[in-house]
PDB file of C-alpha atoms in Angstrom:
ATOM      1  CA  UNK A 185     -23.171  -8.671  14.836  1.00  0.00           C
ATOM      2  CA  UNK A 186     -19.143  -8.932  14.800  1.00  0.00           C
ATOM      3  CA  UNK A 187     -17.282  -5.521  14.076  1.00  0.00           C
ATOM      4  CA  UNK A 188     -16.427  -5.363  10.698  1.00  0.00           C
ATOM      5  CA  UNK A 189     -12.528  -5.657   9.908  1.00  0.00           C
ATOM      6  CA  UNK A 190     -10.019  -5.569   7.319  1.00  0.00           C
ATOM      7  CA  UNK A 191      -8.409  -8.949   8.220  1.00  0.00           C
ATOM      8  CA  UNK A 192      -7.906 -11.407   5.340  1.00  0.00           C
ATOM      9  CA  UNK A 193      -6.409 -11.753   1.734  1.00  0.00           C
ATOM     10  CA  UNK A 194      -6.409  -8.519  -0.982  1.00  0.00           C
ATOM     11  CA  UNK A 195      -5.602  -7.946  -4.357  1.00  0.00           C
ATOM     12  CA  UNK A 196      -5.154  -4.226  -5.672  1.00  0.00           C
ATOM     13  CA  UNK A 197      -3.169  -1.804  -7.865  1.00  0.00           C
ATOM     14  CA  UNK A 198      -0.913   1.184  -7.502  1.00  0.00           C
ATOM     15  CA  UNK A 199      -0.655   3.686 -10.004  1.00  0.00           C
ATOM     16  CA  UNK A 200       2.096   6.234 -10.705  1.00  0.00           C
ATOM     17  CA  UNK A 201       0.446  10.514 -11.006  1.00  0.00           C
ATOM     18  CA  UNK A 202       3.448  10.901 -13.526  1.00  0.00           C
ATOM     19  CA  UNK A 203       1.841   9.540 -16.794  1.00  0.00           C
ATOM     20  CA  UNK A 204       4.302   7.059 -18.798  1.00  0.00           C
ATOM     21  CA  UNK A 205       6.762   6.489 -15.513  1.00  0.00           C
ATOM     22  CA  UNK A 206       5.144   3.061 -15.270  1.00  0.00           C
ATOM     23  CA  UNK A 207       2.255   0.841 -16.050  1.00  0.00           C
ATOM     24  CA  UNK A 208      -0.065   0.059 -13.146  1.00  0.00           C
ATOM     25  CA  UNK A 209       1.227  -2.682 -10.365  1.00  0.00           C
ATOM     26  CA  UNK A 210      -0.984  -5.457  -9.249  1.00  0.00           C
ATOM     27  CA  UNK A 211      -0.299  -6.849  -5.597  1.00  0.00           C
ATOM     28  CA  UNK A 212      -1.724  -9.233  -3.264  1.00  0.00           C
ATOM     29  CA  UNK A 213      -1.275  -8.213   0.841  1.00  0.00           C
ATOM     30  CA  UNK A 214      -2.642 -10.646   4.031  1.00  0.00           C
ATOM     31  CA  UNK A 215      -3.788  -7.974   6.606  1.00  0.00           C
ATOM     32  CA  UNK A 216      -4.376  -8.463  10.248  1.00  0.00           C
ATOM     33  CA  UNK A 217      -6.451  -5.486  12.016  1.00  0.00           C
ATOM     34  CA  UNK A 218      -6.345  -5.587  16.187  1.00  0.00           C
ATOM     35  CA  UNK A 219      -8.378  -2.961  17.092  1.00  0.00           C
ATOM     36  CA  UNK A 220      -7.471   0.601  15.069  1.00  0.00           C
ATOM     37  CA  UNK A 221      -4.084  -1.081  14.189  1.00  0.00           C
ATOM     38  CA  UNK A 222      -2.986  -3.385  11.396  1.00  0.00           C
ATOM     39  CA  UNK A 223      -0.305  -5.117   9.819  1.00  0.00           C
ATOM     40  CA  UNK A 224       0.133  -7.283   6.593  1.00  0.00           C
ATOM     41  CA  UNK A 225       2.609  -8.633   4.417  1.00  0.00           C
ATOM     42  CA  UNK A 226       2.489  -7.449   0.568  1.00  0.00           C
ATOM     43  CA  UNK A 227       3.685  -9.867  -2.569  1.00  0.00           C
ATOM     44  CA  UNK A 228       4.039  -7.338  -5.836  1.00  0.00           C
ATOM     45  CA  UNK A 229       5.842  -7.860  -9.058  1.00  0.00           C
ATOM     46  CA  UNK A 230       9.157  -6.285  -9.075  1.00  0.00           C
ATOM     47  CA  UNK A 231       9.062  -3.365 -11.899  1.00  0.00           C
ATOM     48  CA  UNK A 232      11.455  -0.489 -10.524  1.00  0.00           C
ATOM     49  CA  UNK A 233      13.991  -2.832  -8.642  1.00  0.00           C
ATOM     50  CA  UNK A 234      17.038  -3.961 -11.551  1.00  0.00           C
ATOM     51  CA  UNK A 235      19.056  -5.299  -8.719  1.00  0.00           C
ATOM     52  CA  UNK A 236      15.995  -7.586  -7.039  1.00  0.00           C
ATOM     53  CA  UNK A 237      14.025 -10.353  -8.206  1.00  0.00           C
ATOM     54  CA  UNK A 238      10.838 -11.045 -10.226  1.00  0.00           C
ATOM     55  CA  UNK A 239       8.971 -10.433  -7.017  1.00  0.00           C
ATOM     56  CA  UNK A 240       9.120  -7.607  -4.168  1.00  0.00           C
ATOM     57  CA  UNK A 241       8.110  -8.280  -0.663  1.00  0.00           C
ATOM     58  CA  UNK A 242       6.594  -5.906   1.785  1.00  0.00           C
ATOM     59  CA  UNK A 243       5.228  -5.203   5.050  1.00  0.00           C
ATOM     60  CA  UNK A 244       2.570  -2.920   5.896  1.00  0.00           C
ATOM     61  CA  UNK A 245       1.771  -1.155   9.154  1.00  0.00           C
ATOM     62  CA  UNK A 246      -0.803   1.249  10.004  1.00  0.00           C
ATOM     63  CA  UNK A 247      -4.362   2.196  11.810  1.00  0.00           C
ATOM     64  CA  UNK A 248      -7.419   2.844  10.718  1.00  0.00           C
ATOM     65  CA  UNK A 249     -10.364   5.151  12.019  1.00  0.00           C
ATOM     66  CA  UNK A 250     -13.736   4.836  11.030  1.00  0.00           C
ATOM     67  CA  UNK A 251     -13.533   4.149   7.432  1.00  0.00           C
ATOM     68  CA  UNK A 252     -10.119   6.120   7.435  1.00  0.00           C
ATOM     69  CA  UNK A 253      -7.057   4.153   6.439  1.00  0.00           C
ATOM     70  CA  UNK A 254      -3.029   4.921   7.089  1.00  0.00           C
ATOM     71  CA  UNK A 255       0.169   2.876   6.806  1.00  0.00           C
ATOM     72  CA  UNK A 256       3.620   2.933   6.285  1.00  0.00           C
ATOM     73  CA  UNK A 257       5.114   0.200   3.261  1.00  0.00           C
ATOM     74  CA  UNK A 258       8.257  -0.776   4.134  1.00  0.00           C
ATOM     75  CA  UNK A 259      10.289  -3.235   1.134  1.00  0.00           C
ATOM     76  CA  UNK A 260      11.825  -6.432   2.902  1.00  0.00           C
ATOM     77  CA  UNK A 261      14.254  -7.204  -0.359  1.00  0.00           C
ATOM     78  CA  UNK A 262      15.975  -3.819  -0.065  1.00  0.00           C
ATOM     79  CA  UNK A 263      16.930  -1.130   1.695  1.00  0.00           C
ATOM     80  CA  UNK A 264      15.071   2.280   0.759  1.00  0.00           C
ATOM     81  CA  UNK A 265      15.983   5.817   0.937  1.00  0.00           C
ATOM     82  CA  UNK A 266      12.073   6.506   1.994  1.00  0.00           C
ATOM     83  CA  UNK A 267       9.106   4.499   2.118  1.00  0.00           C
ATOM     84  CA  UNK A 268       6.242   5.025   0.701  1.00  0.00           C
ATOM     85  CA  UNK A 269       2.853   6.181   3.414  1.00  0.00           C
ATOM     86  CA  UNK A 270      -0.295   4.937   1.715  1.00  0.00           C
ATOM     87  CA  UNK A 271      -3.574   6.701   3.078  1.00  0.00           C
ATOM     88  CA  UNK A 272      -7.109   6.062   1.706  1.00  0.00           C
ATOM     89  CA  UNK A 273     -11.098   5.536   2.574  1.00  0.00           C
ATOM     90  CA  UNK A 274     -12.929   2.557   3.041  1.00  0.00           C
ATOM     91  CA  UNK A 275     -16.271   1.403   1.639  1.00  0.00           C
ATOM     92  CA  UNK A 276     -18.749   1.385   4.624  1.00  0.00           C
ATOM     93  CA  UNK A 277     -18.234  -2.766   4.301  1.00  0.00           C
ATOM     94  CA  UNK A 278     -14.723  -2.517   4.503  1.00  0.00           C
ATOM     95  CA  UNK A 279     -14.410  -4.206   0.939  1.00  0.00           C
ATOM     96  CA  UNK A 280     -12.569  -1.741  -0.762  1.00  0.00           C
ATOM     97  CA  UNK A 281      -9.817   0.744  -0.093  1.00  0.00           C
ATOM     98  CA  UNK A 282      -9.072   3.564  -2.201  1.00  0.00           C
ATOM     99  CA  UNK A 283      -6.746   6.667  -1.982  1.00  0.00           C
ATOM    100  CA  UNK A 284      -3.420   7.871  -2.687  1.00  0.00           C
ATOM    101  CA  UNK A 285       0.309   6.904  -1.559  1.00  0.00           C
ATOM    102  CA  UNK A 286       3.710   8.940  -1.854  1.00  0.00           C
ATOM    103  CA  UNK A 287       7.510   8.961  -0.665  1.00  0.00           C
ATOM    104  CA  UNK A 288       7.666  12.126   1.665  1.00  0.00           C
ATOM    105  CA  UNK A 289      11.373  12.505   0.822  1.00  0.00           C
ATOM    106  CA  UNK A 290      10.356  12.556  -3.210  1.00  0.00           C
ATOM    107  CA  UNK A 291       7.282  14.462  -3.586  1.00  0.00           C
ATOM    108  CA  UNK A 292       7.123  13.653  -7.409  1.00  0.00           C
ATOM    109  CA  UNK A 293       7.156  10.082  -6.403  1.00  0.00           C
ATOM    110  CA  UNK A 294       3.109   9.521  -5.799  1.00  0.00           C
ATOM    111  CA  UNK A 295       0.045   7.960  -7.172  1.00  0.00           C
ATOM    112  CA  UNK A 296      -2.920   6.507  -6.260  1.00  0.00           C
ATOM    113  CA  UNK A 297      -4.161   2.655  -5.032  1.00  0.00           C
ATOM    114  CA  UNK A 298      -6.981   0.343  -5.288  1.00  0.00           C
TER     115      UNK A 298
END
């Protein structure tokens, strides 16, 4: 049986703690795992950017152990004061990632993902 991985095409959400900052974002992200490490390339809607367009791109880069999940998001349109670190829990299939992100610089700034 092949190890499992997260390589491949997702869709998921971010969501803001701070009720009525912002509506939940969709986004779509193309991961490749090598081992514990991975990388992928986010496409979200722009909704906090007034001076980028429609769309915001992304890359990710992290590791993962067991069904433990880390990475750094790092904006390609713009540059940021801080970027946000995303950590979370896998499914035991490694079909769905949930936990919590935030910018270490703004600790209001945080939420959760999907």
């Amino acid at each position: 049986m092949a190890d499992k991985s997260l390589s491949g095409l997702w869709t998921g959400r971010y969501d803001y703690d701070r009720a009525g900052l912002a509506p939940p974002v969709s986004f779509e992200v193309m991961i490749t795992e090598t081992g514990r490490v991975f990388s992928g390339e986010v496409v979200e809607p722009n909704t906090f950017r007034d001076d980028a367009g429609d769309t915001l791109l992304a890359v990710i880069s992290g590791s993962r152990d067991g069904q433990f999940v880390q990475f750094l998001k790092t904006y390609t349109d713009f540059d940021g004061l801080d970027h946000p670190v995303y950590e979370g829990r896998c499914n035991e299939a490694l079909t769905r990632i949930a936990g919590d992100w935030h910018f270490p610089a703004f600790p209001s700034m945080r939420g959760s993902f999907l």
